[in-house]
Short mmCIF file of C-alpha atoms (C1' of nucleotides) in Angstrom, two decimals:
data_model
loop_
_atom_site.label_atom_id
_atom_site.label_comp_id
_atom_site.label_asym_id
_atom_site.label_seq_id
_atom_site.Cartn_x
_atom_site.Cartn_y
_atom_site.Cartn_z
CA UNK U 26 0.00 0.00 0.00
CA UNK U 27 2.76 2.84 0.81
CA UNK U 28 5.08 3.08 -1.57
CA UNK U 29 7.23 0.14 -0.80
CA UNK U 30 10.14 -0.88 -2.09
CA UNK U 31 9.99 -3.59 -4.73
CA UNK U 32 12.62 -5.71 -2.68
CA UNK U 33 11.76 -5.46 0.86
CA UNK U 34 13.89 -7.93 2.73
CA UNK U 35 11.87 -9.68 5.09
CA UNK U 36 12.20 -13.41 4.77
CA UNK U 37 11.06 -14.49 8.39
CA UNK U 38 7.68 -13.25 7.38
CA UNK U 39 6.82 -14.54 4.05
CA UNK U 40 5.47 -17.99 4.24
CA UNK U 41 2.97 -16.34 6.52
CA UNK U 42 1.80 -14.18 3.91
CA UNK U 43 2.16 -16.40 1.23
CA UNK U 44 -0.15 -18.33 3.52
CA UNK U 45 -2.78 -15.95 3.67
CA UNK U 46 -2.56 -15.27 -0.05
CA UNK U 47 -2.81 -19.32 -0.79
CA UNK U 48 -6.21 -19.07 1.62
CA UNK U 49 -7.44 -16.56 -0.52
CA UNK U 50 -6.83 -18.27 -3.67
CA UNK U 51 -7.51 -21.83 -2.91
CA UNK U 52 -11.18 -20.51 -1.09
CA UNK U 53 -11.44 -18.74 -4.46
CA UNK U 54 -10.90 -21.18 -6.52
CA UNK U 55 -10.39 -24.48 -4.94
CA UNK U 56 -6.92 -26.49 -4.26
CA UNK U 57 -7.14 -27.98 -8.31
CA UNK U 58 -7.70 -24.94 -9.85
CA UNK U 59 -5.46 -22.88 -8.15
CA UNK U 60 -2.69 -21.28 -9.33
CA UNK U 61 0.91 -20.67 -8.23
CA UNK U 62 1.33 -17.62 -10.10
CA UNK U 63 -2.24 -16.21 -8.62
CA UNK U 64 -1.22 -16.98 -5.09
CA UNK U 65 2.50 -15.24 -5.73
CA UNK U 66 0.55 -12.45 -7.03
CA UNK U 67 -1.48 -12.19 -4.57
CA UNK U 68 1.42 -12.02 -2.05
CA UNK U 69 3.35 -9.22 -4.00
CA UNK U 70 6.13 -12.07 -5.24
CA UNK U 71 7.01 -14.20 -8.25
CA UNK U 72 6.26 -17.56 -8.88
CA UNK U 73 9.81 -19.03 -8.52
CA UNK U 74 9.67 -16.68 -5.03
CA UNK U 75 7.05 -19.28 -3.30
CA UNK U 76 9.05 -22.12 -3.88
CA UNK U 77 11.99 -20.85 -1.58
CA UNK U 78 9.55 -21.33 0.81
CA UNK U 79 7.43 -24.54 -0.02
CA UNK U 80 8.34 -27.13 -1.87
CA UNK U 81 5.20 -27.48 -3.73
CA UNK U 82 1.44 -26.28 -3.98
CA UNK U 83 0.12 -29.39 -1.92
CA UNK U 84 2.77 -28.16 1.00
CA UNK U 85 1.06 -24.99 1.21
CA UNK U 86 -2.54 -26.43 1.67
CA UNK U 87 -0.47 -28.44 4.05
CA UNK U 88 0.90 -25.70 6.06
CA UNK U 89 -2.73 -23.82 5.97
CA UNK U 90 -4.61 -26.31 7.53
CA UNK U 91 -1.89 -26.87 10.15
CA UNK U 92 -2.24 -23.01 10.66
CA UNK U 93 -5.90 -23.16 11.29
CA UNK U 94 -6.81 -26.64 12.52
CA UNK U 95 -4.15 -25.30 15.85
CA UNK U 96 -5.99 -21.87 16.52
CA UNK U 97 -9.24 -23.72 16.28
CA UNK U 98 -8.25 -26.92 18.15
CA UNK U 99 -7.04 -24.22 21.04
CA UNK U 100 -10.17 -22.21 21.20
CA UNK U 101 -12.32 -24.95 21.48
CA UNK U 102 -10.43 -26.14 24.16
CA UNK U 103 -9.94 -23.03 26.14
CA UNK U 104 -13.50 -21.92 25.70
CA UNK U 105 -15.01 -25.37 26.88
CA UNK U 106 -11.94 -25.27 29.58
CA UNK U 107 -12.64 -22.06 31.60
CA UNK U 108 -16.87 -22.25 31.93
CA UNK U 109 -17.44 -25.86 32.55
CA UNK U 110 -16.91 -26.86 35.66
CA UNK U 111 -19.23 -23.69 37.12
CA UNK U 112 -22.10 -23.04 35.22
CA UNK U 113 -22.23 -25.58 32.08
CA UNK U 114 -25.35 -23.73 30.81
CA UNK U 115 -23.59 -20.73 30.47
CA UNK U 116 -20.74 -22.17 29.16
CA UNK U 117 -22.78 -24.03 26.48
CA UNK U 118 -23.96 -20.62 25.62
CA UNK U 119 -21.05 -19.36 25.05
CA UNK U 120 -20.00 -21.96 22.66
CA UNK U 121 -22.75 -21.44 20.51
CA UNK U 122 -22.12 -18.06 20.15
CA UNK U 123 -18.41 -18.16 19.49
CA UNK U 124 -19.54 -21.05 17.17
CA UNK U 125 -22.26 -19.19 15.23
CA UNK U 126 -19.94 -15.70 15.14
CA UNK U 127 -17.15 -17.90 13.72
CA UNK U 128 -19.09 -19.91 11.50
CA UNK U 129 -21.37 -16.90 10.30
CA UNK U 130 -17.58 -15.05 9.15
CA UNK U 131 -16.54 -15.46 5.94
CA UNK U 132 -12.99 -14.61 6.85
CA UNK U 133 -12.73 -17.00 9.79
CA UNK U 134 -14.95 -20.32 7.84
CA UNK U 135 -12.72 -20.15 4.91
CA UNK U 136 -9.92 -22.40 6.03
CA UNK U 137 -12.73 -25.02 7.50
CA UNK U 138 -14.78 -24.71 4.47
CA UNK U 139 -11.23 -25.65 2.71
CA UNK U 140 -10.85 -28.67 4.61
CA UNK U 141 -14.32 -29.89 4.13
CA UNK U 142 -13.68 -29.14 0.77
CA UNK U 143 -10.60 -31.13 -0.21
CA UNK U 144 -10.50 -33.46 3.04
CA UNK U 145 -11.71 -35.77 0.72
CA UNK U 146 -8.75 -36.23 -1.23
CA UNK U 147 -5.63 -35.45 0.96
CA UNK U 148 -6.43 -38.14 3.47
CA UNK U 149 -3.29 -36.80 5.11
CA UNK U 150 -5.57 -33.51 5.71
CA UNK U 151 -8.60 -35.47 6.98
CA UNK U 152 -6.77 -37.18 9.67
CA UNK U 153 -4.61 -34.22 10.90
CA UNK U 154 -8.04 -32.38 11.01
CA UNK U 155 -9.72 -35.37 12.82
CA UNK U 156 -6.84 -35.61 14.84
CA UNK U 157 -6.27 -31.87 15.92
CA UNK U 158 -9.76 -30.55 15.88
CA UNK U 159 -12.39 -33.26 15.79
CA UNK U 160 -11.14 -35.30 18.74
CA UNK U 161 -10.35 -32.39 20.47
CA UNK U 162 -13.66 -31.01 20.28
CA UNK U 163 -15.04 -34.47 21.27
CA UNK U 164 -13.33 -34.23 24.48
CA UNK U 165 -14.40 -30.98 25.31
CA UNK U 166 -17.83 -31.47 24.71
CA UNK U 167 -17.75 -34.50 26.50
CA UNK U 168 -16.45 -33.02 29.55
CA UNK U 169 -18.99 -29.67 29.59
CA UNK U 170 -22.01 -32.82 29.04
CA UNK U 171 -20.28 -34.67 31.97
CA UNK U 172 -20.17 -31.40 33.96
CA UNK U 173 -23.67 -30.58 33.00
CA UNK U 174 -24.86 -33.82 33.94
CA UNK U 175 -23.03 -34.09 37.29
CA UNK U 176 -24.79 -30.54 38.33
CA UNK U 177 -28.53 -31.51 37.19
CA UNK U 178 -28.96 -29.27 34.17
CA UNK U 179 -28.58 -32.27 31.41
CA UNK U 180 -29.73 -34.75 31.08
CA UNK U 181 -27.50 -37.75 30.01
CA UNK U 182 -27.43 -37.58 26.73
CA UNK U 183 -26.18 -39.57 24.04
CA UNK U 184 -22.46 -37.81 23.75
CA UNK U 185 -22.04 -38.16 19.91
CA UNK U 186 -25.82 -37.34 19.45
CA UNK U 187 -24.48 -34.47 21.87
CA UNK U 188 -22.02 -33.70 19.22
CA UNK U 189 -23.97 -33.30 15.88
CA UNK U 190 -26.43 -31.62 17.89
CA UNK U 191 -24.47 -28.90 18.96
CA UNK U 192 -21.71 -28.40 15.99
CA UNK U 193 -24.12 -29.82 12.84
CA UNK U 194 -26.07 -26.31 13.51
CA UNK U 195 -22.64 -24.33 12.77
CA UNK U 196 -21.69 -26.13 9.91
CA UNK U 197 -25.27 -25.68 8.67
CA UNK U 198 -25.17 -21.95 8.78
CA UNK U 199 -21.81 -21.70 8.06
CA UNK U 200 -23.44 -23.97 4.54
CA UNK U 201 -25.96 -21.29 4.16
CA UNK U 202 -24.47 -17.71 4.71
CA UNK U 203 -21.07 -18.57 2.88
CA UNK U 204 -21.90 -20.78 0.25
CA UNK U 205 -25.63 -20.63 -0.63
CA UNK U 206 -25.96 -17.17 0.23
CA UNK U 207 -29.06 -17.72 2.44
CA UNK U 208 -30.05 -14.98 4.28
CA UNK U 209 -32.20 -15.76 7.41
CA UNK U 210 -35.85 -14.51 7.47
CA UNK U 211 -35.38 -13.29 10.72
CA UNK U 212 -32.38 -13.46 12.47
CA UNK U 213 -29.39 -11.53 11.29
CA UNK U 214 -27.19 -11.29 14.16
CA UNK U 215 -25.20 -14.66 14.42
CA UNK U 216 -25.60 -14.23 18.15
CA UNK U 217 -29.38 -14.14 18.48
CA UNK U 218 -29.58 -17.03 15.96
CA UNK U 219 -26.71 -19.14 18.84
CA UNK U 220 -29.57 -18.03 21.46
CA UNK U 221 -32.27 -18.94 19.89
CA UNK U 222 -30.82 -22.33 19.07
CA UNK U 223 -29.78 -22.50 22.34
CA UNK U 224 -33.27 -22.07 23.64
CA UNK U 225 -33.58 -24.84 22.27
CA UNK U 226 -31.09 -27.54 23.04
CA UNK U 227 -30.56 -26.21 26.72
CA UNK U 228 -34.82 -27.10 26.75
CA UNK U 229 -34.11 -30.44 25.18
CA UNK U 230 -31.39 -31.08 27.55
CA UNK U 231 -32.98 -30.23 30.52
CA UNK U 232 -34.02 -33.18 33.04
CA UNK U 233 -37.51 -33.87 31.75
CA UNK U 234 -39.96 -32.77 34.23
CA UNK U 235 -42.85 -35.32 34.78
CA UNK U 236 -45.76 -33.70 33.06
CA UNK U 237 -48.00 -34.76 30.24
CA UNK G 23 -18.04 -57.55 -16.85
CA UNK G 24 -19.81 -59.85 -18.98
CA UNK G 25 -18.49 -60.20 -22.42
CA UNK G 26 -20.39 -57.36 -23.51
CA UNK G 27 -19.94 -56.07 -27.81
CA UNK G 28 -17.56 -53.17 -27.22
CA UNK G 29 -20.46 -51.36 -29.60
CA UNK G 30 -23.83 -51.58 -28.15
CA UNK G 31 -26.32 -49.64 -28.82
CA UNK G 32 -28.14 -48.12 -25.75
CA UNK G 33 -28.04 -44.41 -27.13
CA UNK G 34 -31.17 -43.39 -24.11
CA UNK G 35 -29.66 -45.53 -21.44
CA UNK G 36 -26.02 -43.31 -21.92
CA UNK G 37 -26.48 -40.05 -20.07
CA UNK G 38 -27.66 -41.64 -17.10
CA UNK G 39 -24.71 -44.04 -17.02
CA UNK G 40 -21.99 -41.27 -17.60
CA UNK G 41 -23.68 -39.23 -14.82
CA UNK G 42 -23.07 -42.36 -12.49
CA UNK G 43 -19.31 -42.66 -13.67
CA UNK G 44 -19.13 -38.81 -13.69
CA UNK G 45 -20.53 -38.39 -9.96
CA UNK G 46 -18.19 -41.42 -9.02
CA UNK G 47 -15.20 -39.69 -10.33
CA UNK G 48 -16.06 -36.15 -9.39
CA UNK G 49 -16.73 -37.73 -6.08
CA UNK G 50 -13.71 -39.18 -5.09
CA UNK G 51 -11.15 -36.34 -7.31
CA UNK G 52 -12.99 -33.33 -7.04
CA UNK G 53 -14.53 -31.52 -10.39
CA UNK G 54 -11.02 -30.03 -11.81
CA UNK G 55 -9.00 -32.75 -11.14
CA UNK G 56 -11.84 -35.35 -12.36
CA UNK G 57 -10.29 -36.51 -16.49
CA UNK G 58 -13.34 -36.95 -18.30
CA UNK G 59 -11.19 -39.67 -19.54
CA UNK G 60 -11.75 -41.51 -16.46
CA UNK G 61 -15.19 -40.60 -16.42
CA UNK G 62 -15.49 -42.24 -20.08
CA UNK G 63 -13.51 -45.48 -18.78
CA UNK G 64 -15.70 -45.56 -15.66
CA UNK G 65 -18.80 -45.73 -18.17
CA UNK G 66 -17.69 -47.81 -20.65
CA UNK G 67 -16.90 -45.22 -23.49
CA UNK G 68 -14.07 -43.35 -25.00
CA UNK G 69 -13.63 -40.20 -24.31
CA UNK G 70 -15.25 -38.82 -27.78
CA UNK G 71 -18.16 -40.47 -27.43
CA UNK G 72 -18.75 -38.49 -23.93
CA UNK G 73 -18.75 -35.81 -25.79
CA UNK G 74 -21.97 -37.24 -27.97
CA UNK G 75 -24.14 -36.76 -24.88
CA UNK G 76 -22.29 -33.67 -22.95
CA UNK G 77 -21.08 -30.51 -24.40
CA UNK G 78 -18.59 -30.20 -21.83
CA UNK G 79 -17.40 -31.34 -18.54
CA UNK G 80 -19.07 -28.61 -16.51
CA UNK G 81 -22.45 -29.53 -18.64
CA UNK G 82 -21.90 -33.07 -16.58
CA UNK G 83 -21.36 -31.20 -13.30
CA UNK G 84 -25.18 -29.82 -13.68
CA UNK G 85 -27.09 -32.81 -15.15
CA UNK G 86 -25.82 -34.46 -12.01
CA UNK G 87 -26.83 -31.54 -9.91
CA UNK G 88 -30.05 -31.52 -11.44
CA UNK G 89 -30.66 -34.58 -11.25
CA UNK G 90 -29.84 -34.96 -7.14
CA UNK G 91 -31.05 -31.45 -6.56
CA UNK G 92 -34.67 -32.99 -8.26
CA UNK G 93 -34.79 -36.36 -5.73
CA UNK G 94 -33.78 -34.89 -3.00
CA UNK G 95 -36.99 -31.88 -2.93
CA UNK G 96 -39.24 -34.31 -4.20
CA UNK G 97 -37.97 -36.20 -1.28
CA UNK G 98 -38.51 -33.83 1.45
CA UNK G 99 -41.29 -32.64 0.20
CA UNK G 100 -43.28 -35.76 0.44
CA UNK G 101 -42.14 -37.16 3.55
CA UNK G 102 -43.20 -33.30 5.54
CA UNK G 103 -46.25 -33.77 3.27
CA UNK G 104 -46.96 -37.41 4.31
CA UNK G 105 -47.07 -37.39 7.80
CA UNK G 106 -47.24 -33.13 8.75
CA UNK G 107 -51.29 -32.61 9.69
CA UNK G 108 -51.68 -35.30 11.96
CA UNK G 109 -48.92 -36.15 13.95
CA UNK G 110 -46.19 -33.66 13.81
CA UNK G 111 -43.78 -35.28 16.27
CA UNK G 112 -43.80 -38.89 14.51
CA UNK G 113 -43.22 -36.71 11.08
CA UNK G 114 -40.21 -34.85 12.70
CA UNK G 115 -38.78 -38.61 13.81
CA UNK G 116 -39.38 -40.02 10.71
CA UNK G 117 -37.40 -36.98 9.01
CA UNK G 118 -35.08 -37.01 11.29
CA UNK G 119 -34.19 -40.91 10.49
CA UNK G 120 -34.67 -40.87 6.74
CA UNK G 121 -32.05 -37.76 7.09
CA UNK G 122 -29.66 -39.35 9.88
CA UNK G 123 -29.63 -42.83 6.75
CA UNK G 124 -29.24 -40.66 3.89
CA UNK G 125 -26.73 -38.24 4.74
CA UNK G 126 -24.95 -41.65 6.65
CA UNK G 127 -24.74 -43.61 3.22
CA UNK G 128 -21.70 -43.21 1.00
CA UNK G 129 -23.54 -43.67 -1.87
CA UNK G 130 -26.60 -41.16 -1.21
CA UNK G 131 -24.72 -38.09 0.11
CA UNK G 132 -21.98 -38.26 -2.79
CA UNK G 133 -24.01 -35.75 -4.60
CA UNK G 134 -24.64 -33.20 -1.64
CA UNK G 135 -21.08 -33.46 -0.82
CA UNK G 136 -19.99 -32.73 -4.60
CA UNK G 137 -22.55 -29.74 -4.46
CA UNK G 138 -20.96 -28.52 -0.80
CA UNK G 139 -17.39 -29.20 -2.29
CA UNK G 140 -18.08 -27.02 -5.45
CA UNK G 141 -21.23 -24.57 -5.35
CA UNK G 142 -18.79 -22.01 -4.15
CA UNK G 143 -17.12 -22.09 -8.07
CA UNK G 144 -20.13 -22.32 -9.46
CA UNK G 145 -22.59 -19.86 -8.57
CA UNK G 146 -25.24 -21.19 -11.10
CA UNK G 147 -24.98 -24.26 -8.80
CA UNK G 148 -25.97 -22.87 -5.98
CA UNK G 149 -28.62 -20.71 -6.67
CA UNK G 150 -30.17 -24.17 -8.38
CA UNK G 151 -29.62 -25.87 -5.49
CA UNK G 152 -30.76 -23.06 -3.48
CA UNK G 153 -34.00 -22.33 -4.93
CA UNK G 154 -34.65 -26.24 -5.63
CA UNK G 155 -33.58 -27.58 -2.68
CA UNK G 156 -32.87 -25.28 0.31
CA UNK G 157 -36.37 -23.38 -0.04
CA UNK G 158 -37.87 -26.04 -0.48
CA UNK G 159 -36.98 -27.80 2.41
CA UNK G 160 -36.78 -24.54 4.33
CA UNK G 161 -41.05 -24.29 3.30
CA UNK G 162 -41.56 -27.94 4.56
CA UNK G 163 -39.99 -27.41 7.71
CA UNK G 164 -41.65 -24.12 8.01
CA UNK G 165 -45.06 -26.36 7.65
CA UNK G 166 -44.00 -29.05 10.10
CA UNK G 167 -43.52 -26.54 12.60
CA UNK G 168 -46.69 -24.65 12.27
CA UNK G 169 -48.77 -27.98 12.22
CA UNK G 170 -46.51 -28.77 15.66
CA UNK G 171 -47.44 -25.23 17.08
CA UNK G 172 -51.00 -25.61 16.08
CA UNK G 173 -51.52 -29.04 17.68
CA UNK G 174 -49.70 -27.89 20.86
CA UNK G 175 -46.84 -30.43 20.61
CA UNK G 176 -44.04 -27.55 19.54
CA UNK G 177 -43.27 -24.18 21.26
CA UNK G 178 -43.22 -21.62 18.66
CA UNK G 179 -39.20 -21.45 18.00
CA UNK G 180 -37.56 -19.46 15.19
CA UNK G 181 -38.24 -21.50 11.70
CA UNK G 182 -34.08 -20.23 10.42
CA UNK G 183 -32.89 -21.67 14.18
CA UNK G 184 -35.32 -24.81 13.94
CA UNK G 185 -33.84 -25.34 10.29
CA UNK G 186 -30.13 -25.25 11.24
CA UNK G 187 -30.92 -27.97 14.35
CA UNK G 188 -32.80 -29.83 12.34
CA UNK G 189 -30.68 -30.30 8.93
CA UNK G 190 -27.41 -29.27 10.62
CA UNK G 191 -27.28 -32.41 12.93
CA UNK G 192 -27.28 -34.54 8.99
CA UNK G 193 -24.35 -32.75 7.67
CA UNK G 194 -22.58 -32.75 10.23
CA UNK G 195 -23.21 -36.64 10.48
CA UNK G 196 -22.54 -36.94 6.76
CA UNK G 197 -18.77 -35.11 7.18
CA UNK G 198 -17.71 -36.72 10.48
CA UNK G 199 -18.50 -40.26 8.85
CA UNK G 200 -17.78 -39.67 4.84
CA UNK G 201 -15.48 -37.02 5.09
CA UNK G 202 -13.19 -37.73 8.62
CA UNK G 203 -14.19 -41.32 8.62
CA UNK G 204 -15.34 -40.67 12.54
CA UNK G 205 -17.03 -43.43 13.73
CA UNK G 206 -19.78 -43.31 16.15
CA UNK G 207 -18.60 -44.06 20.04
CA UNK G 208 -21.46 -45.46 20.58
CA UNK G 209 -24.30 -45.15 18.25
CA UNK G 210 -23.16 -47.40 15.30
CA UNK G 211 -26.84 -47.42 13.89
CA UNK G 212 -27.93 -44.17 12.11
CA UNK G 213 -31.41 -44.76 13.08
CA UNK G 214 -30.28 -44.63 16.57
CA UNK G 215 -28.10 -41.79 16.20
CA UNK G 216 -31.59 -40.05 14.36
CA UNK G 217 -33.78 -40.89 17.57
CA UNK G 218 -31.36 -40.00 20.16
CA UNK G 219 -31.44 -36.42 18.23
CA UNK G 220 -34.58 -36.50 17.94
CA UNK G 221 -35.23 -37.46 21.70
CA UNK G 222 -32.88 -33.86 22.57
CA UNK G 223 -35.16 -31.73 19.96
CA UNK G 224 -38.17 -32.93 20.47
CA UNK G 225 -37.93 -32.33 24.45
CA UNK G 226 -36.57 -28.83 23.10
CA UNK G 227 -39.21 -28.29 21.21
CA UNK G 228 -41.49 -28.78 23.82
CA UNK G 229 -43.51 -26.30 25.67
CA UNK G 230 -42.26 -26.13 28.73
CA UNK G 231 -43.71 -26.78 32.13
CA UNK G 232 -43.21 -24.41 34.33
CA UNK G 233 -40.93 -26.43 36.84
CA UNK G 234 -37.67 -25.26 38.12
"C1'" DT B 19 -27.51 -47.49 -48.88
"C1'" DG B 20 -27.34 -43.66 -45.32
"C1'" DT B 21 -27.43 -42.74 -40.47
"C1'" DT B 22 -26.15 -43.36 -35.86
"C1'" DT B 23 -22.82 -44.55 -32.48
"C1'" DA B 24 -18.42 -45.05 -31.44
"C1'" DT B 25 -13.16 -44.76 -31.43
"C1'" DA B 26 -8.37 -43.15 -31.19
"C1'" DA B 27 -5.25 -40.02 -32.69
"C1'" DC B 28 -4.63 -35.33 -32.45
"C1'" DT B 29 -4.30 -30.21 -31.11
"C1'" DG B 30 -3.79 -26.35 -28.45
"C1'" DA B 31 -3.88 -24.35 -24.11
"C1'" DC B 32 -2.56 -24.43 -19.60
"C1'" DC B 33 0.35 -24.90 -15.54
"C1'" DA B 34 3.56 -27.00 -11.76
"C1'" DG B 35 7.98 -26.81 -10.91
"C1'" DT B 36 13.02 -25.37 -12.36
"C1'" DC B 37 16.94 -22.55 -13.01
"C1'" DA B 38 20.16 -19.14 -14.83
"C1'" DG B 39 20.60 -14.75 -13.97
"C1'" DT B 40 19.44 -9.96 -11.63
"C1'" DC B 41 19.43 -6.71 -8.16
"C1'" DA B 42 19.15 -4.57 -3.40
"C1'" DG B 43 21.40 -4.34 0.37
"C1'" DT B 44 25.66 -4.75 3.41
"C1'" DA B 45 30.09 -4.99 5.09
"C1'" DA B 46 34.99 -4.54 4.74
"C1'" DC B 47 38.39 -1.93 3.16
"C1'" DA B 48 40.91 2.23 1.31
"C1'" DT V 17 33.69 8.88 1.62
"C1'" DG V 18 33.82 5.88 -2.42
"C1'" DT V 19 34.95 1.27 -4.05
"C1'" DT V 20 34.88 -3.56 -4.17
"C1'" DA V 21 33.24 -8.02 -3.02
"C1'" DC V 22 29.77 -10.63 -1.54
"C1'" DT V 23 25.04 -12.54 -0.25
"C1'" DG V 24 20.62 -14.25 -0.82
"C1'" DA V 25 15.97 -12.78 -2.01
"C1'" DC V 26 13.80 -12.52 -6.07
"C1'" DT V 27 12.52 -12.82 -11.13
"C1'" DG V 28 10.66 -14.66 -15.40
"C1'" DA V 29 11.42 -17.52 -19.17
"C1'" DC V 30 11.47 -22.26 -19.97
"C1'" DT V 31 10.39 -27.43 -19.82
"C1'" DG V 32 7.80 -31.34 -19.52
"C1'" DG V 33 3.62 -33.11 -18.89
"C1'" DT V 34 -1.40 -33.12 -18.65
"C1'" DC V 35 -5.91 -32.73 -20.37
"C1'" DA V 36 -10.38 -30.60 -22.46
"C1'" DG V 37 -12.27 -30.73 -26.53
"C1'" DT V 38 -12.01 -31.97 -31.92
"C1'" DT V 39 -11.93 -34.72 -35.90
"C1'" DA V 40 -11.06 -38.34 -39.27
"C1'" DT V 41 -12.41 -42.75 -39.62
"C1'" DA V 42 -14.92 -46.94 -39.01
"C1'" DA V 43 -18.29 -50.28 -37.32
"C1'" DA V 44 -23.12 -51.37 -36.50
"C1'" DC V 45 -27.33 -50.92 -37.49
"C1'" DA V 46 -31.98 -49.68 -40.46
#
DNA sequence: TGTTTATAACTGACCAGTCAGTCAGTAACA
DNA sequence: TGTTACTGACTGACTGGTCAGTTATAAACA
């Protein structure tokens, strides 16, 4: 943007921003139809530039989803981590509404719309994912239904029922905003659309009171 | 398989066999990394002759989008139809299962996963599948709840938030066991997975008694 | 016979990955 | 201060291979 110099000499942080630019280009476009020259473009750099730093297109997907399967592996964890053991409604709030907000963000779904993209085919990808994110999250849930359960407000639950229940309604809007272009009838804000599906589940989980 | 003429002349049978060997090739490579050469081999055919029923390879990509987008709504449609009016709650478990088997089956959710994989690219795509399949399930469960809030057995949740619980749950299913090859703790059977959703949503979808 | 259905060889475009060479900066010396 | 020697980030033209789509030709029917 300012007038930089063609040759700026900063080395340590290129294959960050080559990183970003392959995001951009493999969202775009998808991982096939990609190409090298776009995503050196995109980064300000030459073709021949990108491979000082990776040794080939697949090593950048690679490196992306390595990138982004960590930060979201961590927040899940964290998040799940710090309201649990208190108030496991609350916390169970909260993770629908940092789900839904991340889910809901163009900018923040690509690299998981990426993966469930081209998991498919880079079974190398699909495990790392499973590996990093999807058994992490697993756990964590687990542990806020355990902690739910223990205090009274679930009921005890199938755990991977528990699962689809609670992530399936991310993926779904994350589906509808960012690739179908769906706009809800009602409810714009990401976070009344968590609450509202919140209402929900926290009702369906709730000890069932003996009436009717 | 069986020593079949290597001419044969089936000229109304042929599209519907290269979109088989086209979906099974897209399926497992992806759309731009899918030869139509393979696709051809896959049916039976040379390449050329491919070209006798498709104009191109992205013509392929939308007679098998039609074609799923087309089951799938008539699908939905009938089963919210079928079993809406009179007993909401048996229609929503019924849904729920045929969802939980379809979206659980290799074979079945190839298509929706091509269509997730590539509607981004293809924008023509997604508006099809949009207006074909999204609104139309989005009216049906629109229905199903109304009929549930009439008869008393659903509260009177937002129809966006009751869509994303509802269908999310299935994709989420359909990437955790096609995509990650996750398997189920506990619930091998998808019909069990489908009721013990159904049991959390339907208790959600209660009214609720005024107790604690 | 003419028409339909098919093949296989072909063409032209496209692109991942390579490499010989360029250039900006830097440091040591005069 | 100017000069020389050096480094390594970067460029862009090139290669080798792949593949969508075409076409000349032929077999199988009617």
């Amino acid at each position: 943007m300012t007038s930089a110099p063609k040759r700026r000499r900063r080395p340590d942080a290129r294959p960050d921003e080559i990183l970003d630019a392959a995001l951009a280009v493999f969202s775009a476009k998808g991982f096939a139809a990609a190409r090298v020259e776009d995503i050196a473009r995109e980064a300000g750099l030459s073709k021949g530039a990108v491979y000082l730093y990776f040794a080939s297109k697949e090593a950048m997907l690679n490196g992306l989803v390595e990138q982004s399967a960590g930060e979201l592996a961590k927040g899940a964890e964290q998040l799940v981590a710090l309201g649990a053991p208190q108030d496991p409604e609350t916390a169970f709030r909260g993770l629908l509404r940092m789900l839904f907000a991340a889910m809901g963000d163009p900018d923040i779904n690509a690299a998981p719309r990426l993966v469930f993209a081209e998991a498919g085919r880079f079974p190398e990808i699909a495990a790392h994912y499973r590996s990093q994110v999807l058994d992490v999250a697993r756990r964590a849930l687990r542990a806020l239904l355990a902690a739910g359960v223990e205090s009274g407000a679930f009921r005890d639950v199938d755990a991977d029922a528990f699962m689809r229940a609670t992530g399936g309604p991310g993926i779904a809007h994350m589906a509808l905003t960012s690739i179908f272009g769906f706009p809800p009838d009602q409810l714009t804000d990401p976070a009344e659309m968590a609450d509202a599906l919140a209402d929900i589940l926290l009702n369906g989980l709730k000890p069932r009171v003996p009436a009717l």
